[in-house]
Coordinates of C-alpha atoms and ligand atoms in Angstrom, one line a residue:
M1 CA -70.8 35.8 25.4
G2 CA -71.4 34.3 28.8
D3 CA -73.3 35.9 31.7
S4 CA -74.0 39.6 32.1
N5 CA -70.8 40.0 34.1
S6 CA -68.8 38.6 31.3
S7 CA -67.0 41.9 30.5
K8 CA -66.4 42.9 34.1
N9 CA -62.9 44.1 35.0
L10 CA -61.6 44.0 31.5
V11 CA -57.8 43.8 31.0
G12 CA -56.3 45.6 28.0
I13 CA -53.2 44.1 26.5
F14 CA -51.1 45.5 23.6
D15 CA -48.0 44.9 21.5
S16 CA -46.6 46.0 18.2
G17 CA -48.0 42.8 16.7
V18 CA -48.6 39.3 17.7
G19 CA -45.7 39.0 20.2
G20 CA -47.9 40.0 23.2
L21 CA -50.0 36.9 22.5
S22 CA -47.2 35.0 24.4
V23 CA -48.2 37.1 27.4
L24 CA -51.9 36.9 26.8
R25 CA -51.5 33.0 26.8
E26 CA -50.1 33.1 30.3
I27 CA -52.6 35.6 31.6
R28 CA -55.4 33.5 30.2
A29 CA -54.1 30.3 31.8
L30 CA -53.9 32.0 35.2
L31 CA -57.0 34.2 35.0
P32 CA -59.5 32.3 32.8
S33 CA -62.5 34.4 34.1
Q34 CA -60.9 37.7 33.3
P35 CA -62.1 39.2 30.0
L36 CA -59.2 40.3 27.8
L37 CA -58.9 42.8 25.0
Y38 CA -55.8 42.4 22.9
F39 CA -54.5 45.0 20.4
G40 CA -51.7 44.4 17.9
D41 CA -50.4 47.5 16.2
Q42 CA -49.5 45.7 13.0
A43 CA -49.7 48.8 10.9
H44 CA -46.5 49.9 12.7
V45 CA -44.7 46.6 13.4
P46 CA -41.8 46.3 14.1
Y47 CA -41.5 48.9 16.8
G48 CA -37.9 48.0 17.6
K49 CA -36.3 50.1 14.8
R50 CA -38.4 53.2 15.6
Q51 CA -37.7 56.3 17.7
L52 CA -38.6 56.0 21.3
S53 CA -40.7 59.2 21.1
E54 CA -42.8 57.8 18.2
I55 CA -43.4 54.5 20.1
Q56 CA -44.4 56.6 23.1
D57 CA -47.0 58.4 21.0
F58 CA -48.5 55.1 19.7
S59 CA -48.6 53.8 23.3
F60 CA -50.6 56.8 24.5
S61 CA -53.1 56.4 21.8
I62 CA -53.5 52.7 22.2
T63 CA -53.9 53.1 25.9
R64 CA -56.6 55.7 25.3
Y65 CA -58.4 53.3 23.0
L66 CA -58.2 50.4 25.4
L67 CA -59.5 52.6 28.3
E68 CA -62.4 53.8 26.2
A69 CA -63.2 50.2 25.4
G70 CA -63.6 49.6 29.1
A71 CA -60.2 48.3 30.2
R72 CA -59.4 48.9 33.9
L73 CA -55.8 47.6 33.8
I74 CA -53.3 47.7 31.0
V75 CA -50.6 45.2 30.2
V76 CA -47.9 46.6 28.0
A77 CA -47.0 43.2 26.5
C78 CA -44.1 44.6 24.6
N79 CA -40.6 45.2 25.9
T80 CA -40.0 47.9 23.3
A81 CA -43.2 49.9 24.2
S82 CA -42.4 49.4 27.9
A83 CA -38.9 50.8 27.4
A84 CA -40.2 53.8 25.4
A85 CA -43.4 54.6 27.3
L86 CA -44.1 52.8 30.6
K87 CA -42.9 55.7 32.8
A88 CA -44.7 58.3 30.8
L89 CA -47.9 56.2 30.7
R90 CA -47.9 56.0 34.5
L91 CA -47.6 59.8 34.7
K92 CA -50.2 60.5 32.0
F93 CA -52.8 58.0 33.3
P94 CA -52.1 58.1 37.1
D95 CA -55.3 56.2 38.0
V96 CA -54.7 53.3 35.8
P97 CA -52.6 50.3 36.9
F98 CA -50.1 49.3 34.3
V99 CA -48.1 46.1 34.0
G100 CA -45.0 46.5 31.9
M101 CA -42.2 44.2 30.6
E102 CA -38.5 44.5 31.2
P103 CA -35.7 42.1 30.1
A104 CA -35.2 39.6 32.9
V105 CA -31.6 40.7 33.7
K106 CA -32.1 40.4 37.4
P107 CA -33.1 36.7 37.5
A108 CA -30.6 35.8 34.8
S109 CA -27.8 37.4 36.8
R110 CA -28.7 35.2 39.7
Q111 CA -29.2 32.0 37.7
T112 CA -26.1 32.0 35.5
H113 CA -23.3 29.6 36.6
N114 CA -20.6 30.9 34.2
G115 CA -21.4 34.6 34.9
V116 CA -22.3 35.2 31.2
V117 CA -25.8 36.1 30.1
G118 CA -27.2 36.7 26.6
V119 CA -30.0 39.2 26.3
L120 CA -32.1 39.1 23.1
A121 CA -34.2 42.2 22.6
T122 CA -34.9 45.0 20.0
P123 CA -32.6 48.0 19.4
A124 CA -35.1 50.4 21.0
T125 CA -35.3 48.2 24.1
F126 CA -31.5 48.4 24.5
Q127 CA -31.6 52.2 24.0
G128 CA -34.2 52.8 26.8
E129 CA -33.3 54.0 30.2
L130 CA -35.0 51.0 31.8
Y131 CA -32.6 48.4 30.3
N132 CA -29.5 50.4 31.3
T133 CA -30.8 50.9 34.9
L134 CA -31.4 47.1 35.1
V135 CA -27.8 46.3 34.0
E136 CA -26.3 48.8 36.3
K137 CA -28.4 47.6 39.3
F138 CA -28.3 43.9 38.9
A139 CA -25.6 42.8 36.5
R140 CA -22.4 44.5 37.8
D141 CA -20.7 41.1 38.4
V142 CA -22.0 39.5 35.2
K143 CA -20.9 39.7 31.6
I144 CA -23.9 40.7 29.5
L145 CA -23.9 39.9 25.7
T146 CA -26.6 41.4 23.6
S147 CA -28.2 40.7 20.2
T148 CA -31.1 42.4 18.4
L149 CA -31.7 39.4 16.0
P150 CA -32.4 41.6 13.0
G151 CA -35.4 40.3 11.0
L152 CA -36.7 37.8 13.6
V153 CA -39.8 39.8 14.6
E154 CA -40.8 40.1 10.9
E155 CA -40.4 36.3 10.5
I156 CA -42.6 35.6 13.5
E157 CA -45.2 38.1 12.4
N158 CA -45.4 36.1 9.2
G159 CA -45.8 32.8 11.0
R160 CA -42.4 31.5 9.9
L161 CA -41.4 30.0 13.2
D162 CA -39.1 27.3 11.8
S163 CA -38.0 28.7 8.4
P164 CA -34.3 28.5 7.3
K165 CA -34.1 32.2 7.7
T166 CA -35.5 32.1 11.3
R167 CA -33.1 29.3 12.1
S168 CA -30.1 31.2 10.7
I169 CA -31.0 34.5 12.5
L170 CA -31.1 32.5 15.8
E171 CA -27.9 30.5 15.1
E172 CA -26.0 33.7 14.2
A173 CA -27.0 35.3 17.5
I174 CA -26.9 32.4 19.9
L175 CA -23.9 30.3 18.9
P176 CA -21.3 33.0 19.2
M177 CA -22.7 34.0 22.7
M178 CA -22.4 30.4 23.8
A179 CA -18.9 30.3 22.5
Q180 CA -18.2 33.1 24.9
G181 CA -19.6 31.2 27.8
A182 CA -23.3 32.3 27.9
D183 CA -25.3 29.7 29.8
T184 CA -28.4 31.8 30.4
F185 CA -30.5 33.7 27.8
V186 CA -33.2 36.3 28.4
L187 CA -36.1 36.6 26.0
G188 CA -36.4 40.4 26.0
C189 CA -39.0 40.6 23.3
T190 CA -42.4 39.1 23.6
H191 CA -42.3 37.7 20.0
F192 CA -39.4 35.4 20.9
P193 CA -41.2 32.8 23.1
F194 CA -42.8 31.6 19.9
V195 CA -39.5 30.4 18.7
L196 CA -38.5 28.8 22.0
P197 CA -38.5 25.3 20.6
L198 CA -36.0 26.3 18.0
I199 CA -33.9 28.2 20.5
R200 CA -33.8 25.1 22.7
E201 CA -32.8 23.0 19.7
I202 CA -30.0 25.3 18.8
A203 CA -28.7 26.0 22.3
G204 CA -29.2 22.5 23.7
P205 CA -30.7 21.4 27.0
Q206 CA -28.0 22.7 29.3
V207 CA -28.8 26.3 28.5
N208 CA -31.3 28.2 30.6
V209 CA -33.8 30.4 28.7
I210 CA -35.9 32.9 30.7
D211 CA -39.3 33.9 29.4
P212 CA -40.8 36.5 31.7
A213 CA -44.5 36.0 30.5
P214 CA -45.5 33.7 33.5
A215 CA -44.2 36.4 36.0
I216 CA -46.1 39.1 34.1
A217 CA -49.3 37.0 34.4
R218 CA -48.7 36.7 38.2
R219 CA -48.1 40.4 38.5
T220 CA -51.3 41.1 36.6
Q221 CA -53.2 38.8 39.0
A222 CA -51.6 40.5 42.1
L223 CA -52.6 44.0 40.9
L224 CA -56.2 42.8 40.1
Q225 CA -56.4 41.2 43.6
E226 CA -55.2 44.3 45.4
R227 CA -58.0 46.2 43.8
G228 CA -60.7 43.5 44.2
W229 CA -60.9 43.2 40.4
E230 CA -60.0 39.6 40.0
N231 CA -63.2 37.9 38.8
P232 CA -64.3 34.8 40.6
R233 CA -63.7 31.5 38.8
A234 CA -66.7 30.8 36.7
E235 CA -67.1 30.0 33.0
S236 CA -64.3 31.4 30.8
A237 CA -64.6 35.1 30.0
P238 CA -64.5 36.5 26.5
L239 CA -61.4 37.2 24.6
A240 CA -61.5 40.0 22.1
F241 CA -58.9 41.0 19.6
A242 CA -58.1 44.0 17.4
T243 CA -55.4 44.9 14.9
S244 CA -54.4 47.9 12.9
G245 CA -53.1 45.5 10.2
D246 CA -54.8 42.9 8.1
R247 CA -57.6 41.1 9.9
E248 CA -57.3 37.8 8.0
K249 CA -53.5 37.7 8.6
F250 CA -54.0 38.4 12.3
A251 CA -56.7 35.7 12.6
Q252 CA -54.5 33.1 10.8
I253 CA -51.4 33.7 12.9
T254 CA -53.4 33.7 16.1
R255 CA -54.8 30.4 15.1
N256 CA -51.3 29.1 14.4
L257 CA -49.8 30.5 17.6
L258 CA -52.5 29.9 20.1
G259 CA -54.9 27.5 18.4
I260 CA -57.9 29.8 18.8
R261 CA -60.3 31.6 16.5
S262 CA -59.9 35.4 17.0
D263 CA -62.2 37.2 14.6
P264 CA -60.3 40.5 15.2
L265 CA -61.8 44.0 14.9
K266 CA -59.9 46.2 12.4
L267 CA -58.8 49.6 13.8
S268 CA -57.3 52.4 11.6
W269 CA -54.9 55.1 12.6
D270 CA -56.2 58.6 11.8
G271 CA -53.3 60.7 12.7
M272 CA -52.6 59.8 16.3
F273 CA -56.2 58.5 16.8
L274 CA -57.3 54.9 16.6
N275 CA -60.8 54.3 15.1
A276 CA -62.9 51.3 14.6
N277 CA -64.2 51.1 11.0
Ligands
DGL301 N1 -42.8 42.4 20.9 C1 -42.0 43.5 21.0 C2 -41.1 43.5 22.2 O1 -41.4 42.9 23.2 C3 -41.6 44.4 19.9 C4 -41.1 43.8 18.6 C5 -41.0 44.9 17.6 O2 -42.1 45.4 17.2 O3 -39.9 45.3 17.2 O4 -40.2 44.2 22.3

């Protein structure tokens, strides 16, 4: 596993499932010497249909687990968990730097030519205070259309990135929005970048699609730098994975999505505690 400093300044990353791997991919590209520990809460995926309070409880427990495993900075690589818990996480763990996700309403409002933006996110993300604040602050002069793409997270969790069902879910959401003039789409769920090729095929080249993952990676780097925690470029640092779901399934989809072997650790929920078994 590299040199003795190989697990220095560990970054913990979590999502309801494999969606946050779209964020991990960008962080890895920008910070190859930073060890990363990724947790997918596949026992509870999808988060998007759950109560915000329940998602907040999961997020507290997952954060506790990642900190105990040595993480110094936490990336909430899930728009839904960020909507439900980011503010509360910062209050509960005041010494820990968090990077959270929010739908990219601000850049989209600046980039749209027609003044119509389509936001794709989960129901819980749209319910959160964070989303409504963003719209109020940055999208007053823009028409916002929304879709929750029911069933899409489940398709992606099962590795069906180009199935007829995946295609029809996307077409039913995107085509009516385009008919209403949407020229800019916001990927407000970290699962969705994995179907970006299909989105581009359906929407055509003239439509602008915003994936916030590269900006999240830059924010992670900035917070590490501020604290002197960015590891110097050397050999690549270890990547570790854990899931509360099925290890084999997680390993297979990680191979499909990222082209890497993950050999994940299995964690189990015991009430509100996460245990390695
Ligand atoms: N990947 C997630 C997000 O960014 C959550 C999807 C889900 O579990 O519903 O919102």
